[in-house]
Short mmCIF file of N, CA and C in Angstrom, two decimals:
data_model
loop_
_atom_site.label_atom_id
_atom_site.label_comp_id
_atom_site.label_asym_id
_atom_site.label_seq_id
_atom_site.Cartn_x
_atom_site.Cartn_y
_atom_site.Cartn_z
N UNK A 6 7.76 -2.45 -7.88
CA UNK A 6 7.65 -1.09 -7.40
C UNK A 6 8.52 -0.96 -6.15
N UNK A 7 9.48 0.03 -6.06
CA UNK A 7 9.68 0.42 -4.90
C UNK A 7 9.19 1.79 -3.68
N UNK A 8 10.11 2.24 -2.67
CA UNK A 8 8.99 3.27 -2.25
C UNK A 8 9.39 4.53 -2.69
N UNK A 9 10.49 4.23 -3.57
CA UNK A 9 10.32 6.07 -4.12
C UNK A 9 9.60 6.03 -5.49
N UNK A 10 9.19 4.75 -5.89
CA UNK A 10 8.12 5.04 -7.05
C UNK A 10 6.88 5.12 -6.57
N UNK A 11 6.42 4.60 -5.26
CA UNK A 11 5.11 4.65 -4.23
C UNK A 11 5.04 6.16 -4.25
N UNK A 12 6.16 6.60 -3.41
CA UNK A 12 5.87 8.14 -3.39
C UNK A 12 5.50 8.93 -4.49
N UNK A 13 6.33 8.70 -5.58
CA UNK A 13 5.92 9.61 -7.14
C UNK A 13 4.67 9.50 -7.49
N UNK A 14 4.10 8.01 -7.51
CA UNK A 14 2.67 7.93 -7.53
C UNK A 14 1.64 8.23 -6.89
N UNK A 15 1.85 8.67 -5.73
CA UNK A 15 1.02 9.07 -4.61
C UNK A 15 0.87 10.40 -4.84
N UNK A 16 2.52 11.27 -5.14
CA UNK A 16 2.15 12.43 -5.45
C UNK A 16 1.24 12.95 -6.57
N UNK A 17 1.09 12.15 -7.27
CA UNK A 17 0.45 12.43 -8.79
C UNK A 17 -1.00 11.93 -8.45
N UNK A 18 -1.36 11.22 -7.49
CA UNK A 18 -2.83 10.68 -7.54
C UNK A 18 -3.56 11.82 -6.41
N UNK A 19 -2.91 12.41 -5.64
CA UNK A 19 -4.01 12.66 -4.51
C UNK A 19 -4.66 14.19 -5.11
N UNK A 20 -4.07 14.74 -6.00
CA UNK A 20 -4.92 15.78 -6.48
C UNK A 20 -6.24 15.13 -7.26
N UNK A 21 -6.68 13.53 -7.69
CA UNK A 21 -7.56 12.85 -7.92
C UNK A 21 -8.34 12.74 -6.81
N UNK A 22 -8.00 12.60 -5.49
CA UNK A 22 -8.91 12.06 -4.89
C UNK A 22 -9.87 13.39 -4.62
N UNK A 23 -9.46 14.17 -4.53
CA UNK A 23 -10.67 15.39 -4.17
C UNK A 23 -11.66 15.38 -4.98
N UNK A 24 -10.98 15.10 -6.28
CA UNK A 24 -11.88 14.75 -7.62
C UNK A 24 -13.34 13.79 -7.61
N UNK A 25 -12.93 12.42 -7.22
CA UNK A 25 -13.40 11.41 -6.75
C UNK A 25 -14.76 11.44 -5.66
N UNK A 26 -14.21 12.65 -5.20
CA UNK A 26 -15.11 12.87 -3.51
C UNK A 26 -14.69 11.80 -2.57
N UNK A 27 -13.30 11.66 -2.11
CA UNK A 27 -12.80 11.23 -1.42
C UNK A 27 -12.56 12.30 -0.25
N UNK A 28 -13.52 12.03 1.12
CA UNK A 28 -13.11 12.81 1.69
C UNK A 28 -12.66 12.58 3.27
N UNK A 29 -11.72 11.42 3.20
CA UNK A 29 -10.94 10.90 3.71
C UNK A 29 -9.64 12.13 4.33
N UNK A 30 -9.16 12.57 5.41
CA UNK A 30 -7.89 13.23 5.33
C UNK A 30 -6.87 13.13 4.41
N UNK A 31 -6.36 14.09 4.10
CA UNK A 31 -5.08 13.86 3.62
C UNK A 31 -4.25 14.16 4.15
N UNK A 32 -2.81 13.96 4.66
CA UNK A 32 -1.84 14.27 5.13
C UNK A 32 -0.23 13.22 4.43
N UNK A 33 0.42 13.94 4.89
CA UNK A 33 2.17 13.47 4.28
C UNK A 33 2.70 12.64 5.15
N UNK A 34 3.18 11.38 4.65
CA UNK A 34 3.77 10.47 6.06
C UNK A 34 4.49 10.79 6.56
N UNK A 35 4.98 10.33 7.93
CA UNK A 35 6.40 10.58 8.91
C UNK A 35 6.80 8.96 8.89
N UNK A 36 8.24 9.83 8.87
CA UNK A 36 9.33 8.13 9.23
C UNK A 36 8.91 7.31 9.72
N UNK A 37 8.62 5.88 9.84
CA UNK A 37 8.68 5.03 10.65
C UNK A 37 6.69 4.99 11.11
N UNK A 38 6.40 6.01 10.93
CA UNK A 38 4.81 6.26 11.88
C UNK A 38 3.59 5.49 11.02
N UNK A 39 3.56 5.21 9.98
CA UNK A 39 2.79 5.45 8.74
C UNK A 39 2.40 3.63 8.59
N UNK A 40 1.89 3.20 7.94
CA UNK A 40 1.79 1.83 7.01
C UNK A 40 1.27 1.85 5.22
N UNK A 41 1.70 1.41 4.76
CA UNK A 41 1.24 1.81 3.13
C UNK A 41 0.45 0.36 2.99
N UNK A 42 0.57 -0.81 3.59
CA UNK A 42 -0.19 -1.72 3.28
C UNK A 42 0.05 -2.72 1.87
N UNK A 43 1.39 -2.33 1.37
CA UNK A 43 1.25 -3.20 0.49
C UNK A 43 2.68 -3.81 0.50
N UNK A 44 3.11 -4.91 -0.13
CA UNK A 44 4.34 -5.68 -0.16
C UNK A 44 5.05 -5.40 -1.28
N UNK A 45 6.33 -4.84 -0.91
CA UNK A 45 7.17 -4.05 -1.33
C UNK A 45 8.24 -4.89 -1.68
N UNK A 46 8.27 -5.67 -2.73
CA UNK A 46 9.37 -6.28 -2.58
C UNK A 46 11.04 -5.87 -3.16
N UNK A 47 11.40 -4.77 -2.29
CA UNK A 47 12.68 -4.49 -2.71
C UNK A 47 13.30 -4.49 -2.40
N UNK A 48 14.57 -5.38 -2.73
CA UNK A 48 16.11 -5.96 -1.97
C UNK A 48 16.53 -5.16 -1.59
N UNK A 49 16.89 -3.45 -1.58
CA UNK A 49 17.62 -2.51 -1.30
C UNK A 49 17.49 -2.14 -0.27
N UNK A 50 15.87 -2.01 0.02
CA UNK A 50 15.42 -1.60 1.36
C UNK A 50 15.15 -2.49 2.26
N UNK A 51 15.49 -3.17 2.41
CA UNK A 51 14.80 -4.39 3.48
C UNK A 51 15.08 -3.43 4.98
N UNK A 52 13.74 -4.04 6.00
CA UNK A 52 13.97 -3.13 7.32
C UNK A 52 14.58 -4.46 7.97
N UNK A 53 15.66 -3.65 8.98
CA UNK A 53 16.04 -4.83 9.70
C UNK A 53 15.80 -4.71 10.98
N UNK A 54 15.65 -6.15 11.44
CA UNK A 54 14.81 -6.15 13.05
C UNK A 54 16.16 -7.05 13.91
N UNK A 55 16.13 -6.69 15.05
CA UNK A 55 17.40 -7.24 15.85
C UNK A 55 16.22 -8.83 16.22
N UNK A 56 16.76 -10.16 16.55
CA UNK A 56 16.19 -11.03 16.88
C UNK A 56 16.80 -12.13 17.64
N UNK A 57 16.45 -12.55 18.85
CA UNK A 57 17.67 -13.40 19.39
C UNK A 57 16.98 -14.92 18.75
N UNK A 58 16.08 -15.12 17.85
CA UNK A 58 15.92 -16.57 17.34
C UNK A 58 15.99 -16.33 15.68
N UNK A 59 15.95 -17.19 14.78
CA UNK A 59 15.45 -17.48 13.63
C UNK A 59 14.09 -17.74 13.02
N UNK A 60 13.07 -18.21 13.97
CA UNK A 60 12.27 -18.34 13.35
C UNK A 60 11.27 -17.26 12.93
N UNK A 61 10.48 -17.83 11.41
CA UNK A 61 10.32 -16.82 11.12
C UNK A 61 8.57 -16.68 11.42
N UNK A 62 8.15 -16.01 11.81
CA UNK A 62 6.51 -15.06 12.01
C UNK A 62 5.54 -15.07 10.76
N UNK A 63 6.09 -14.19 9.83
CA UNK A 63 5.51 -13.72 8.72
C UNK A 63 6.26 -14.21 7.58
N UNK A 64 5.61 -15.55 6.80
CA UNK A 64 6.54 -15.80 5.68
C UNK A 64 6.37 -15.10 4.62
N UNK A 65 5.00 -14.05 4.39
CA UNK A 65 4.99 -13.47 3.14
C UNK A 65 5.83 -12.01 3.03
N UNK A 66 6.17 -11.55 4.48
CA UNK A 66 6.98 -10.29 4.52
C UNK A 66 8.51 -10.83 4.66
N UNK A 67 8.59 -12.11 5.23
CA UNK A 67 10.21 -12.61 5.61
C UNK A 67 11.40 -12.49 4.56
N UNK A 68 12.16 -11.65 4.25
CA UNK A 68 13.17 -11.92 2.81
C UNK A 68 13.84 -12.50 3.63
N UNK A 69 14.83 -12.88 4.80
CA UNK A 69 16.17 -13.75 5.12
C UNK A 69 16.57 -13.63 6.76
N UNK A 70 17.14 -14.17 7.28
CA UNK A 70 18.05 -13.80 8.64
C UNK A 70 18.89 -14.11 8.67
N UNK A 71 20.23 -12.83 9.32
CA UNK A 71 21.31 -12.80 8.63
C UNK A 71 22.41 -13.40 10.31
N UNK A 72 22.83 -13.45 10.14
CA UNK A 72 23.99 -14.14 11.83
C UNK A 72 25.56 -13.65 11.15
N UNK A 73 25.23 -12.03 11.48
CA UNK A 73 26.20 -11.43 11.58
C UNK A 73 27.38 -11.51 12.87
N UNK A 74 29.01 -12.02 12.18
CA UNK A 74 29.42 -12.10 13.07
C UNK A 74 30.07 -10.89 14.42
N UNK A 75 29.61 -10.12 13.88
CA UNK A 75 29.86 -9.25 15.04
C UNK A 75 28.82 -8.89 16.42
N UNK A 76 27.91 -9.58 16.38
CA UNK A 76 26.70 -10.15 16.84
C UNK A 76 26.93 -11.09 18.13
N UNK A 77 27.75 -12.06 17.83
CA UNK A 77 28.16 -13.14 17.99
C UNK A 77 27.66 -13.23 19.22
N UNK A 78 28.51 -12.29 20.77
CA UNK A 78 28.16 -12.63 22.06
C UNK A 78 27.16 -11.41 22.64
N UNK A 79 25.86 -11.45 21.75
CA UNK A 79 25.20 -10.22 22.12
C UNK A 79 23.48 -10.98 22.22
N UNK A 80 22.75 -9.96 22.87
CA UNK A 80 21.56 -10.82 23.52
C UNK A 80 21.29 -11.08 22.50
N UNK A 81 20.71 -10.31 21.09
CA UNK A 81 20.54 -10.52 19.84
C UNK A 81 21.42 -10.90 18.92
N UNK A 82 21.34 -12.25 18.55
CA UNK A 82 22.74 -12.29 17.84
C UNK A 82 22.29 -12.87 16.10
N UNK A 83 20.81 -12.23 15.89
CA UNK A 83 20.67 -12.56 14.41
C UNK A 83 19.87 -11.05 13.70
N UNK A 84 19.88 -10.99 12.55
CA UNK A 84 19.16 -9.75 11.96
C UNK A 84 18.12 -10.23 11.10
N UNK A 85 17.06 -10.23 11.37
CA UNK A 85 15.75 -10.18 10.57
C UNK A 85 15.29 -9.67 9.45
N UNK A 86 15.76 -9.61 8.50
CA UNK A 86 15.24 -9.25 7.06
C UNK A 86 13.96 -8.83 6.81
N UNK A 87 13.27 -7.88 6.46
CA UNK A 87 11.70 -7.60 6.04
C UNK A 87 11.71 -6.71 5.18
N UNK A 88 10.22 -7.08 4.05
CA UNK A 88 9.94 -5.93 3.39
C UNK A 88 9.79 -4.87 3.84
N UNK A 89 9.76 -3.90 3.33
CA UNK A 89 9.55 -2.43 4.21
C UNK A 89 7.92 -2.39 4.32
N UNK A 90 7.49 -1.83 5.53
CA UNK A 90 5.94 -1.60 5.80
C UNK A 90 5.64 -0.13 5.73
N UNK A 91 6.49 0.93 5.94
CA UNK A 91 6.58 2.10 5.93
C UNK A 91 7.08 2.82 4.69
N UNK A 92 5.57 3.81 4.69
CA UNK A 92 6.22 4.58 2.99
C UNK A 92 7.81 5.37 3.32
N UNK A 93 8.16 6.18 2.47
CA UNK A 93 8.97 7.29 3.05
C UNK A 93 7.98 8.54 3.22
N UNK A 94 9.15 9.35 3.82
CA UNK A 94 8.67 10.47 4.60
C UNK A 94 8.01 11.31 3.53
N UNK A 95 7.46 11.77 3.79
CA UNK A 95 6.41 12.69 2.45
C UNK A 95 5.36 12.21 1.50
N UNK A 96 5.49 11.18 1.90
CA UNK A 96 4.14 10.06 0.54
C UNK A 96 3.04 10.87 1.30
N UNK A 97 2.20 11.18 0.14
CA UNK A 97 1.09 11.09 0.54
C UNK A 97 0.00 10.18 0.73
N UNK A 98 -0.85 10.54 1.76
CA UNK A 98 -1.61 9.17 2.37
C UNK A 98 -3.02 9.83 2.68
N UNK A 99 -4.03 9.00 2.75
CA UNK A 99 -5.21 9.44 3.33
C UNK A 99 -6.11 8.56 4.59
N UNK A 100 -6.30 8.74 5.11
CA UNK A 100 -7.14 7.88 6.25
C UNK A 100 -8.13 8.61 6.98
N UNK A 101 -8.47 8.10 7.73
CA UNK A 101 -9.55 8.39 8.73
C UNK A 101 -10.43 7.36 9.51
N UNK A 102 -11.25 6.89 10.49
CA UNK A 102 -11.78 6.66 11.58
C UNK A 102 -12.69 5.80 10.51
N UNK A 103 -12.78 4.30 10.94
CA UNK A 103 -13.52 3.98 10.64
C UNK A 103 -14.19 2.60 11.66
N UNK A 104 -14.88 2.06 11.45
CA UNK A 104 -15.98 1.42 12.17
C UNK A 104 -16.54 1.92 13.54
N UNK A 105 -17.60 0.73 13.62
CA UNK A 105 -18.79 1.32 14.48
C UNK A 105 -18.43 1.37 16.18
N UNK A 106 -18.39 0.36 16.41
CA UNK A 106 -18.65 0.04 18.11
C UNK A 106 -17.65 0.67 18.68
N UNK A 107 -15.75 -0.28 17.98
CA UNK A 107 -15.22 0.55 18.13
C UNK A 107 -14.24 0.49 16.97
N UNK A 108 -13.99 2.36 16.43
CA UNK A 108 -13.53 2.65 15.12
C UNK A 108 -12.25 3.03 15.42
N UNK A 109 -11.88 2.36 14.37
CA UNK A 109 -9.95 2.33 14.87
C UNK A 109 -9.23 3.52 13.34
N UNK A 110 -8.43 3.56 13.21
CA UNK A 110 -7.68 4.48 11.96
C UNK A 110 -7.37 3.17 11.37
N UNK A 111 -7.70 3.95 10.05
CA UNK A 111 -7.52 3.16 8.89
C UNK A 111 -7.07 4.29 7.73
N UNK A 112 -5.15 3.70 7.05
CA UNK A 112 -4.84 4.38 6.23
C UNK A 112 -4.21 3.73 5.06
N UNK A 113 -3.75 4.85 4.11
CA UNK A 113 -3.75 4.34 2.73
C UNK A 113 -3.23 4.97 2.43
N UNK A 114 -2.13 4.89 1.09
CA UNK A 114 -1.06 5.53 0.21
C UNK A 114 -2.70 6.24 -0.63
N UNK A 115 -2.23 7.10 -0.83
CA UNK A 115 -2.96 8.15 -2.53
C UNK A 115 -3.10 7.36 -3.11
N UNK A 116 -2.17 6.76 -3.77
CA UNK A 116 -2.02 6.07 -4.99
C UNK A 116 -2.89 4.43 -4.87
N UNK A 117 -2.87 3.47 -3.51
CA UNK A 117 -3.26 2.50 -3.48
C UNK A 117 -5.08 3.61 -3.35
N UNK A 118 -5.46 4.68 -2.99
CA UNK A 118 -6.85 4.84 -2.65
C UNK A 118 -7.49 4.82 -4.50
N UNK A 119 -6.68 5.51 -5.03
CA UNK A 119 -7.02 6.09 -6.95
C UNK A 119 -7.44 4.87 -7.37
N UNK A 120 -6.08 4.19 -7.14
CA UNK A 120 -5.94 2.60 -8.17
C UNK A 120 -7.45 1.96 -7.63
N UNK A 121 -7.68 2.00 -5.97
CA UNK A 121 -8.84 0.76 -5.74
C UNK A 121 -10.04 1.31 -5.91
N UNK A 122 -10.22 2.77 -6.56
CA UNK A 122 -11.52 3.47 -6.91
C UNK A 122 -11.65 3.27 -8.35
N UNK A 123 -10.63 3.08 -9.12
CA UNK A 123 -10.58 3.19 -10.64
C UNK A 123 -11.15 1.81 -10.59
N UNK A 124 -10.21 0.88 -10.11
CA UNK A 124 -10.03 -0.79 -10.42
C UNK A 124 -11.71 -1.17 -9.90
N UNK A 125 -12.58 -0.68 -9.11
CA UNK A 125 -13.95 -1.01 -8.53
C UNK A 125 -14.85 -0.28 -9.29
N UNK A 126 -14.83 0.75 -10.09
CA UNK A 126 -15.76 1.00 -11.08
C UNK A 126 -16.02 0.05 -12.05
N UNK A 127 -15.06 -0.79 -12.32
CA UNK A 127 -15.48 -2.00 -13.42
C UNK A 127 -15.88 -3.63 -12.83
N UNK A 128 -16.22 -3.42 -11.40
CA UNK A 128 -16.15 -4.37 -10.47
C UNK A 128 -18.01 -4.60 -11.11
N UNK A 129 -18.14 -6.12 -11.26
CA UNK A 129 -19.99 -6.59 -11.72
C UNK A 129 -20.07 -7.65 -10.87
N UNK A 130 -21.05 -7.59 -10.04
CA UNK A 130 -21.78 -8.41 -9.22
C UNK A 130 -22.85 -9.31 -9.73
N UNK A 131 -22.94 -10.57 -9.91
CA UNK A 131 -24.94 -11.13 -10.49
C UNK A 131 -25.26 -11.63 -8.89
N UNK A 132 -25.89 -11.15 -8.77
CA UNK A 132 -26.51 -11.80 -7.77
C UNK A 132 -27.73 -13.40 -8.27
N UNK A 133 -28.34 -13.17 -9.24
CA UNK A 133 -28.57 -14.72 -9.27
C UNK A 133 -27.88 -16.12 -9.40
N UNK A 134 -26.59 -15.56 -10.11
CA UNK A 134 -25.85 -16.85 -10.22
C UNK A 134 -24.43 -17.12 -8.73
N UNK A 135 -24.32 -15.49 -8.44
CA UNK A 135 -23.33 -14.96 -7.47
C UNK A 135 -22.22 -14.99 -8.36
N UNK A 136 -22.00 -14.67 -9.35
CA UNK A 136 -20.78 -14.68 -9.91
C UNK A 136 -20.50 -13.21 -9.76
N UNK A 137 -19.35 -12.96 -9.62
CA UNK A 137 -18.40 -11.66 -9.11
C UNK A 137 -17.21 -11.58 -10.01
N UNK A 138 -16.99 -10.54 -10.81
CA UNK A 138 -16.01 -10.53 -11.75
C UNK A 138 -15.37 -8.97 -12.13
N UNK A 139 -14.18 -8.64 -13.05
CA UNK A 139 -13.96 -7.21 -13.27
C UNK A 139 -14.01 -7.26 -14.35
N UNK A 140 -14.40 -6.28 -15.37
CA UNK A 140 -14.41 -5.87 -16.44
C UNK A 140 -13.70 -5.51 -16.82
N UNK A 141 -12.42 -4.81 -15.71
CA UNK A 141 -11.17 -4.39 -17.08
C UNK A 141 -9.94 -4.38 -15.47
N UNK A 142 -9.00 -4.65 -15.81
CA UNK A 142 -7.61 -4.75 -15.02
C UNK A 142 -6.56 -4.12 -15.59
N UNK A 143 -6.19 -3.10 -14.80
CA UNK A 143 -4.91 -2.11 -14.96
C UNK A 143 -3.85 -3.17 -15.59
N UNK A 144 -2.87 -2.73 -16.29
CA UNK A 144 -1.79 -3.41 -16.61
C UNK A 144 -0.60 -2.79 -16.59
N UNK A 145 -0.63 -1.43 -15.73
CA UNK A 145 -0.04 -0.93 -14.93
C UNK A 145 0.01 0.70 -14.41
N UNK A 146 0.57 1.55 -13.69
CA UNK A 146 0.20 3.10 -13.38
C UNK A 146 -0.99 3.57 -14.20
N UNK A 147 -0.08 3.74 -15.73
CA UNK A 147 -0.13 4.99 -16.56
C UNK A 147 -1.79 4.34 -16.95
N UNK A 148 -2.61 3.41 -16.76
CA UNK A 148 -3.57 2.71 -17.50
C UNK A 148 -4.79 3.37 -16.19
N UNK A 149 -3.98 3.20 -14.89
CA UNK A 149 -4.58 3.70 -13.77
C UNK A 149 -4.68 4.97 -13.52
N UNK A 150 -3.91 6.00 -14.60
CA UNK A 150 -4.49 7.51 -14.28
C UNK A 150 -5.34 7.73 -15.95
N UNK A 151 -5.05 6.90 -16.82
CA UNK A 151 -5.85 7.37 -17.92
C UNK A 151 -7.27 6.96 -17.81
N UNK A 152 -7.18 5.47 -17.37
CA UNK A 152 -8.95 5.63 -16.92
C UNK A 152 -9.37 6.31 -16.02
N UNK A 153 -8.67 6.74 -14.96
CA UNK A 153 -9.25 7.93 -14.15
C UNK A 153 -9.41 9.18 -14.40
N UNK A 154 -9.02 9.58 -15.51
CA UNK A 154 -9.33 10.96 -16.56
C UNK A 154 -10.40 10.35 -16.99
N UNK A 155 -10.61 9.58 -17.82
CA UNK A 155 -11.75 9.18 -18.54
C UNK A 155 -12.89 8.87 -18.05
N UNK A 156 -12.67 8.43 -16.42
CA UNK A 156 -14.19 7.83 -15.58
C UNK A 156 -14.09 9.17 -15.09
N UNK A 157 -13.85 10.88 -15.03
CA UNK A 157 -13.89 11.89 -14.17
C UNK A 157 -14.47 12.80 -15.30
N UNK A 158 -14.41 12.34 -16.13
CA UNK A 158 -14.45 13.27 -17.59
C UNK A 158 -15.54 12.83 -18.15
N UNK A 159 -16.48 11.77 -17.78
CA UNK A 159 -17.62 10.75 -17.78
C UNK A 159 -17.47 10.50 -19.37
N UNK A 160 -16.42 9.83 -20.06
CA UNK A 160 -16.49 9.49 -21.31
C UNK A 160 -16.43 7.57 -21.04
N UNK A 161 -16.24 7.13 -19.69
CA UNK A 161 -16.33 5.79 -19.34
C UNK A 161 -17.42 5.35 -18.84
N UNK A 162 -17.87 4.40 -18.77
CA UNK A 162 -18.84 3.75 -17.87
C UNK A 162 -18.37 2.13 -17.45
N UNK A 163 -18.49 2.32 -16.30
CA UNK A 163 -17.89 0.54 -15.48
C UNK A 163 -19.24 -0.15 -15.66
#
């Protein structure tokens, strides 16, 4: 997935969440402001970070560091490779305020809120044995808005 298929999907899910009784804000991301929370792995977009070392922080977001020579005699003289963390501008997203003592913002693409409401209706707990398991796993989008017609339309049961 990349983030202009994030966005298409986001646009198509958040008229679900009202559905749902999700009543989380909704609002449209801004550049740079936002987090979508998920790992994006697409070569095209990589964000680049100025860095005067190599080593790397985060190996599951790290794609490469580059020692561009025009760099050469500058405080920063390497470029940091990363997945993108930021949707684009217009995804829709939902969040709002959450925990107790002290409640910080917590947000979410449309599309990651649909998918983890669909994907947890088939979520079974035993508590005597503690076994924890799902009953059914998306196998991709289009599987994630048809059971969500079908669990809204109450012809499903998780």
């Amino acid at each position: 997935m990349n983030l202009r298929i994030l966005k298409k999907l986001s646009k198509r899910a958040a008229p679900y969440l009202a559905r749902i009784g999700d009543t989380r804000e909704q609002f449209l991301a801004e550049k740079g402001e936002n987090y979508h929370g998920l790992i994006i792995r697409d070569l095209a977009k990589l964000d680049r970070t100025p860095s005067c070392h190599t080593d790397i922080i985060c190996k599951q977001t790290h794609a490469g560091t580059l020692s561009p020579k025009c760099r050469a005699g500058s405080e920063y003289p390497y470029v940091k490779l990363g997945y993108p963390c930021h949707p684009l501008k217009g995804t829709p997203m939902v969040g709002g305020m959450s925990g107790y003592y002290e409640p910080e913002w917590d947000e979410e693409t449309a599309w990651t809120a649909l998918r983890n409401w669909v994907v947890y209706q088939f979520f079974k707990y035993n508590s005597a044995t503690d076994d924890a398991y799902f009953t059914w796993t998306p196998s991709g989008p289009g599987d994630v808005f048809r059971m969500a017609d079908e669990l809204l339309a109450g012809g499903r049961n998780g």
